[in-house]
Coordinates of C-alpha atoms and ligand atoms in Angstrom, one line a residue:
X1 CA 5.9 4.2 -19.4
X2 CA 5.8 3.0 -22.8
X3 CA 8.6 3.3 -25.3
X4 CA 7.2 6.2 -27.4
X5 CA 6.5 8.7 -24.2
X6 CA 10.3 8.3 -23.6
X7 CA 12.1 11.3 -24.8
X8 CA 15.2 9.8 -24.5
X9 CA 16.6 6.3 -24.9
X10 CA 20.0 5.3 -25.2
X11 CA 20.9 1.5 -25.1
X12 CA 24.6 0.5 -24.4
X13 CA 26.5 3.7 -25.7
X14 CA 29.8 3.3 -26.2
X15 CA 32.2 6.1 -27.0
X16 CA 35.6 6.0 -27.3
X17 CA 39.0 7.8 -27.8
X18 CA 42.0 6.4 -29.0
X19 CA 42.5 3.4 -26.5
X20 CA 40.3 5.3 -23.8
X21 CA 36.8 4.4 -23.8
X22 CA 35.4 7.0 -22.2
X23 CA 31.6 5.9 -22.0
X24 CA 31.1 2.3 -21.5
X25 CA 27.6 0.7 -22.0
X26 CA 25.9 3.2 -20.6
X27 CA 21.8 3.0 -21.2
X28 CA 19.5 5.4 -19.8
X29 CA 15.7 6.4 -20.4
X30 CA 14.1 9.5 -19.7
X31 CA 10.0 9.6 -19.6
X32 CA 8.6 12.5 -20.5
X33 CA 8.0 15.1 -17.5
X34 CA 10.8 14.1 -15.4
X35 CA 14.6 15.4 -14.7
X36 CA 17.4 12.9 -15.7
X37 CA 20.9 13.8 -13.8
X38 CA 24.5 12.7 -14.7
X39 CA 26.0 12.7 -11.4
X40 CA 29.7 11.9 -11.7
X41 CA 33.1 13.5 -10.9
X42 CA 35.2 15.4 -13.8
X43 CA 36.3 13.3 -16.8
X44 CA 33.4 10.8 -15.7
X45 CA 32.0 10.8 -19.7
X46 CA 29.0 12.7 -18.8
X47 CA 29.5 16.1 -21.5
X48 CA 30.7 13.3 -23.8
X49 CA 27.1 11.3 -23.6
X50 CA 25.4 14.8 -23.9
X51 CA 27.4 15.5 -27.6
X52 CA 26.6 11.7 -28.5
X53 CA 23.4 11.6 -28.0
X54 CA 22.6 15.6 -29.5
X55 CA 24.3 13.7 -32.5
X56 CA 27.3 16.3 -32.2
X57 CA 29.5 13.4 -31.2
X58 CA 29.6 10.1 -33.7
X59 CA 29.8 6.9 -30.8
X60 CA 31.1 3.6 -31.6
X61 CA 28.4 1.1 -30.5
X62 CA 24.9 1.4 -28.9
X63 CA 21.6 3.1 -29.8
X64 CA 20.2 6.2 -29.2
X65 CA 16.6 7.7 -29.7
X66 CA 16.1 10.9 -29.2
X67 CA 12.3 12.3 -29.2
X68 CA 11.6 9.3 -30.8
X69 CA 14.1 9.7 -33.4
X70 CA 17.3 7.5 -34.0
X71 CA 20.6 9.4 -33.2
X72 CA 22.6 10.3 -35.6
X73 CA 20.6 9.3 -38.5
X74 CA 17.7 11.9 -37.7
X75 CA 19.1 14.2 -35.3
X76 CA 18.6 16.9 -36.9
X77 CA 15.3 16.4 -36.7
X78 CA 15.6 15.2 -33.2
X79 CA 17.0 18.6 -31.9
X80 CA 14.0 20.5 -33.3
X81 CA 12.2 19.4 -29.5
X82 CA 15.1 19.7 -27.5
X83 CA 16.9 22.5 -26.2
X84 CA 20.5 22.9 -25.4
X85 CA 22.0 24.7 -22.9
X86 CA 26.1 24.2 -22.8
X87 CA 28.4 24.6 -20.1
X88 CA 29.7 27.6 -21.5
X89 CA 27.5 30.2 -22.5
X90 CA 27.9 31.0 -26.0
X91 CA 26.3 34.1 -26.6
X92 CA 26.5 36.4 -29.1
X93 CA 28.8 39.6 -27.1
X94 CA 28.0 42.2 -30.2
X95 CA 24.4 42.0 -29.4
X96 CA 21.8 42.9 -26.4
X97 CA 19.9 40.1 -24.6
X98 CA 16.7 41.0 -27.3
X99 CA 18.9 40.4 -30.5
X100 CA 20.2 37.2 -28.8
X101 CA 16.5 35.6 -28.5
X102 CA 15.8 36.8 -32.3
X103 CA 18.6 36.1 -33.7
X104 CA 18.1 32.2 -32.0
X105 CA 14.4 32.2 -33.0
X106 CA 15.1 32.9 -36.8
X107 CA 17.5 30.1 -36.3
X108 CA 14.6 27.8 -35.4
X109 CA 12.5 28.9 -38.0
X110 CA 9.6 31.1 -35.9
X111 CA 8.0 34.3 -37.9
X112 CA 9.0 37.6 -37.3
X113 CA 6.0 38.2 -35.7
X114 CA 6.0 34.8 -33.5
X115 CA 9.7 35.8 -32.0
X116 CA 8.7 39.5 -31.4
X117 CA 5.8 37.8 -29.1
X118 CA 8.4 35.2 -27.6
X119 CA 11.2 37.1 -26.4
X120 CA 9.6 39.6 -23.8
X121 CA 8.1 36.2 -22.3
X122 CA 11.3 34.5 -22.4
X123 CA 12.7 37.1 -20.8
X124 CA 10.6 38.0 -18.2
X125 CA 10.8 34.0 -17.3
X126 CA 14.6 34.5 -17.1
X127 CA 13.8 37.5 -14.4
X128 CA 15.4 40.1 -17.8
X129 CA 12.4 41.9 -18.4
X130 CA 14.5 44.6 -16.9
X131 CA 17.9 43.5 -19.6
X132 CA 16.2 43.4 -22.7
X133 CA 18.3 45.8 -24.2
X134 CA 21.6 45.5 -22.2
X135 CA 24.6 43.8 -24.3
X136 CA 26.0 40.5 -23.2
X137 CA 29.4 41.9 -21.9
X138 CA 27.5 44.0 -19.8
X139 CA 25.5 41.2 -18.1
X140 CA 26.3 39.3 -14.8
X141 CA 27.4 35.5 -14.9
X142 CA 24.1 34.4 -13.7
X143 CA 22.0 36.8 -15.7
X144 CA 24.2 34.8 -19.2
X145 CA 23.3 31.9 -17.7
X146 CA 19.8 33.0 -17.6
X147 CA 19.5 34.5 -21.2
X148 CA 21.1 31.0 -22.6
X149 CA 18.4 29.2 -20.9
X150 CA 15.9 31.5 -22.0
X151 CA 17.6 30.9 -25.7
X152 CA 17.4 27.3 -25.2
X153 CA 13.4 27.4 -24.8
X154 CA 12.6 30.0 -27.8
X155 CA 11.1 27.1 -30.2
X156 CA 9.0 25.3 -27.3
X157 CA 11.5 22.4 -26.5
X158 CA 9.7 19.2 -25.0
X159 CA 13.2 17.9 -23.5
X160 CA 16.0 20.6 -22.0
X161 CA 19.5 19.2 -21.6
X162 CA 21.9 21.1 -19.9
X163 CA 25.6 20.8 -19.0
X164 CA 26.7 21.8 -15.3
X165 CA 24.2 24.6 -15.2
X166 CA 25.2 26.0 -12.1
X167 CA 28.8 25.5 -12.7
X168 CA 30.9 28.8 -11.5
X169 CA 27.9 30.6 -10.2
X170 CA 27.3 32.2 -6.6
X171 CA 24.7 30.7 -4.4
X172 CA 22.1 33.5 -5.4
X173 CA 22.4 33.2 -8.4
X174 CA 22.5 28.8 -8.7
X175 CA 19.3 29.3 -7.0
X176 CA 17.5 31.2 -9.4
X177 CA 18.3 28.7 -12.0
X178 CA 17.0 25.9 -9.9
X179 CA 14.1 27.8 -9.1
X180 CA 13.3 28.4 -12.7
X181 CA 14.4 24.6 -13.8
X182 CA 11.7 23.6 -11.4
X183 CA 9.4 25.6 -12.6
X184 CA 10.2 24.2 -16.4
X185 CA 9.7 20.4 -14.9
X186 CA 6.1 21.6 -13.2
X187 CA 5.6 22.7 -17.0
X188 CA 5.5 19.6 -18.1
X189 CA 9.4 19.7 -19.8
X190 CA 12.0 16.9 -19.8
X191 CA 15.3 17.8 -18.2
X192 CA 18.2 15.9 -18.5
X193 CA 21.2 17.5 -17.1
X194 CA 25.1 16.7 -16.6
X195 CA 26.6 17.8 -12.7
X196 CA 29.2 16.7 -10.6
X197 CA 27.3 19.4 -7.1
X198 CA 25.2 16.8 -5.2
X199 CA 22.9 19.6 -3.6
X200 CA 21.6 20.5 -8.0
X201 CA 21.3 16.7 -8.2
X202 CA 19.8 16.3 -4.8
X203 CA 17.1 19.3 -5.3
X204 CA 16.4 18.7 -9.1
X205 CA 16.6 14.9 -10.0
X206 CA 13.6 12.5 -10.2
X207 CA 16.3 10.2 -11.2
X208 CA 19.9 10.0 -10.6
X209 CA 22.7 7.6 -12.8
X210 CA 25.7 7.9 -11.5
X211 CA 28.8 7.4 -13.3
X212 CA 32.2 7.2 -13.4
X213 CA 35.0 6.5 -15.7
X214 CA 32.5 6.0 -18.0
X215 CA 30.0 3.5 -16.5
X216 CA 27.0 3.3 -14.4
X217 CA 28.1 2.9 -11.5
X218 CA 24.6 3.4 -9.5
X219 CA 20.9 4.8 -10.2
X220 CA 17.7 5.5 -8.7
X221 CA 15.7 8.3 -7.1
X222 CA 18.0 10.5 -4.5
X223 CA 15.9 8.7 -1.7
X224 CA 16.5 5.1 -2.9
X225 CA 20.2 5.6 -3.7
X226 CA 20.4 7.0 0.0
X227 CA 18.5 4.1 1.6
X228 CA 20.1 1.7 -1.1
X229 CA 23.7 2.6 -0.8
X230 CA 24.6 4.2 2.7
X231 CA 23.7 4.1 6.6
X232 CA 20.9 5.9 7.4
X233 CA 23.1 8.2 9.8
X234 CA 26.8 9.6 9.6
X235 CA 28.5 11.3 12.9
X236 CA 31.4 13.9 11.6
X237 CA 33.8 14.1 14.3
X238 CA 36.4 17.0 13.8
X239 CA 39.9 16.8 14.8
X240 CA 40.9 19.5 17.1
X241 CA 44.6 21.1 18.2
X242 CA 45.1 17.6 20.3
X243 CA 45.5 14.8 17.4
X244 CA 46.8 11.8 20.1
X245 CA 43.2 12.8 22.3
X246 CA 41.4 12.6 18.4
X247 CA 43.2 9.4 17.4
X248 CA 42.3 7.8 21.0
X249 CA 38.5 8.8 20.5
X250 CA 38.4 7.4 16.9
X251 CA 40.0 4.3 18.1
X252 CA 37.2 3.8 21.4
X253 CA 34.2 5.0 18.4
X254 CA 35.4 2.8 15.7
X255 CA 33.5 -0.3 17.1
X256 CA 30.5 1.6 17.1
X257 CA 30.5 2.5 13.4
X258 CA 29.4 0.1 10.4
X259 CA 32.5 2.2 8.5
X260 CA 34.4 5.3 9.3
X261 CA 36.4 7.0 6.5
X262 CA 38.7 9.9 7.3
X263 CA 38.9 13.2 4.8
X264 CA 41.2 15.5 6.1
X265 CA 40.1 17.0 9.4
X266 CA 37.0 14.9 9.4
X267 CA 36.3 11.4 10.2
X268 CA 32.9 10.2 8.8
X269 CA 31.4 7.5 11.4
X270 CA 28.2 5.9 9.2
X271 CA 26.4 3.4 11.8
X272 CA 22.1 2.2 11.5
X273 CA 21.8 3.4 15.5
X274 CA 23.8 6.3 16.7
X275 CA 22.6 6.1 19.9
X276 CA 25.4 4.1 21.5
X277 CA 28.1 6.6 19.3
X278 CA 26.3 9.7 20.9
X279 CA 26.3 7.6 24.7
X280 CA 29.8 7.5 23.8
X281 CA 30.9 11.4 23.0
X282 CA 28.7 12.5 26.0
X283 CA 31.2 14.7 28.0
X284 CA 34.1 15.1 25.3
X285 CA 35.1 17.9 24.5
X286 CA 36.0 17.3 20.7
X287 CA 33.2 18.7 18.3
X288 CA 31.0 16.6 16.6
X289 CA 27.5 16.4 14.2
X290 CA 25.6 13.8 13.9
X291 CA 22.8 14.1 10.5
X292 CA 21.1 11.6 8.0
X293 CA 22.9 10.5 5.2
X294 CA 22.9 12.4 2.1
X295 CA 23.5 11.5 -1.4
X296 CA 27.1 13.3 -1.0
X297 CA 27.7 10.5 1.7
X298 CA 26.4 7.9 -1.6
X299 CA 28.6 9.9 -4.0
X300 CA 32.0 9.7 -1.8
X301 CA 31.9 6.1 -1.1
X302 CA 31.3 4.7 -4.6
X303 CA 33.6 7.1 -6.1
X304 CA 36.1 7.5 -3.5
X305 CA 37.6 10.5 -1.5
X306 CA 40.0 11.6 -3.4
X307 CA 40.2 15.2 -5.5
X308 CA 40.6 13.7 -9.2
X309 CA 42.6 16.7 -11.1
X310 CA 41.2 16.5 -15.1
Ligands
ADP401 P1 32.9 14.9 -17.8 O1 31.9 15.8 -18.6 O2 32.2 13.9 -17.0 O3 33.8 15.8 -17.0 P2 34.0 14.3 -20.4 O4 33.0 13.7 -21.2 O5 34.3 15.8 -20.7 O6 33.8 14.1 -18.8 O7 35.4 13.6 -20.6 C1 35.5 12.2 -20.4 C2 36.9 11.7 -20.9 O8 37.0 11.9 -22.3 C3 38.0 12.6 -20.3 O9 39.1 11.7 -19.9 C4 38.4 13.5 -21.4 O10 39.8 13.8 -21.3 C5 38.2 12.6 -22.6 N1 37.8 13.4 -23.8 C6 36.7 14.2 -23.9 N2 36.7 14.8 -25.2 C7 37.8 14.3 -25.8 C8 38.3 14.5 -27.2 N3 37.7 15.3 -28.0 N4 39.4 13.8 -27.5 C9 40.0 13.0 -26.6 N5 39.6 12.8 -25.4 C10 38.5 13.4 -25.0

């Protein structure tokens, strides 16, 4: 992929607060076509990257081009192909899901007569055909999520960037917007988008950078990160009422496992064969599931167990 077919291209961005630096050399490249995902836990740097590289954010060192375009200096310009979708929807509440799209579309410099053609398209791809002339206030959290995705892609954007789309929805309602996001990528539209849920990651990304505290940390297509990173297989064992019985069948297993980690009431066993660990458990009663690694399994061991608070 040559250099002018990427939509994005940031070279050693470095952003910094104070004495924090709170994205460290971080370069990424996003070909047209394909979804970019920030994986990392919270206060990773990843909505930070998003604002430097719209040029809402000035950065300290690196480079950016965006659609081409060098960040800040034209990004402006830049933002005319991209659209934004932010992690917390920013509608307008006075007006109905109609005015929303034509307000946006003036914004971005269509016709009259070019928005009035857009927005029952836009909103029938954001399952509203139904909402067009409902107010915001009146509108589920999935539906906003919906209308401010629709907003995003009122002037025809070639790359969408969105920040933890899914964040705070139900199941139902995450899976329309996956759905639809897919449907974008089969389009022909860039994504690159910011989330800390493995499964959006897992289902959406052609590639995935991981970061944390600022850095790449890993990167590479959900399959090679798996096959990269992790044992192919992980055995959960769950503790039941008897903790000495647990703590004696952990201590026969743990010879059997390349690495065990323990999270609460679950130990994670990750071994290449599990047919000697299954030999093992035949006939004891404590509960158990063995299943192929995931990039959750990835995730947890290069960023660690622990709940971070920010
Ligand atoms: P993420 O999106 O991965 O959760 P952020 O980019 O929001 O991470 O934040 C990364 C770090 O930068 C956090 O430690 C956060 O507190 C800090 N930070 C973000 N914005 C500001 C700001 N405007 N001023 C000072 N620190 C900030």
């Amino acid at each position: 992929m040559s250099h002018e077919q990427a939509l994005l291209e940031v070279t050693a961005l470095t952003k910094r607060y104070g004495e924090q630096t709170v994205v460290d050399g971080l370069s990424l490249t996003l070909p047209a076509g394909r979804c970019l995902t920030l994986l990392g836990p919270n206060g990773a740097g990843k909505t930070t990257t998003l604002r430097c590289l719209l040029g809402f954010t000035a950065f300290d060192s690196g480079e950016i081009r965006l659609a081409g375009l060098p960040v800040p200096e034209r990004a402006r310009e830049a933002r005319a192909s991209v659209g934004v979708v932010p992690q917390a929807d920013n509608l307008d509440p006075d007006f109905t899901c109609t005015e929303n799209l034509l307000v946006y579309a003036r914004y971005f410099g269509l016709s009259r007569r070019e928005a009035r053609a857009r927005v029952p398209e836009l909103l029938s791809f954001a399952g509203l055909a139904h909402k067009a002339d409902t107010l915001v206030p009146d509108l589920s959290g999935g539906m906003k999520r919906r209308l401010t995705l629709a907003r995003a892609l009122i002037h025809r954007p070639r790359l969408l960037v969105l920040d933890e789309p899914t964040t705070g929805l139900d199941p139902q309602a995450r899976h329309l917007i996956w759905e639809r996001l897919r449907q974008l990528l089969r389009e022909g539209i860039a994504i690159l988008l910011t989330t800390h849920f493995m499964e959006e990651a897992e289902r959406l990304a052609d590639d995935i950078v991981i970061m944390d505290r600022g850095r790449k940390i890993a990167e590479g297509t959900p399959h090679e990160l798996i096959a990269r990173e992790i044992e192919p297989n992980v055995v959960e064992l769950y503790a039941g009422r008897d903790e000495a019985a647990f703590a004696a069948l952990v201590t026969r297993l743990r010879p059997l496992f390349s690495r065990m980690e323990r999270s609460g009431e679950t130990v994670f066993g990750y071994c290449h064969d599990p047919a000697p660990v299954l030999a093992a458990l035949e006939g004891n009663p404590q509960r158990y599931l063995l299943r192929p690694a995931n990039l959750e399994d990835v995730f947890l061991k290069l960023t660690g167990r622990e709940q971070r608070e920010e």
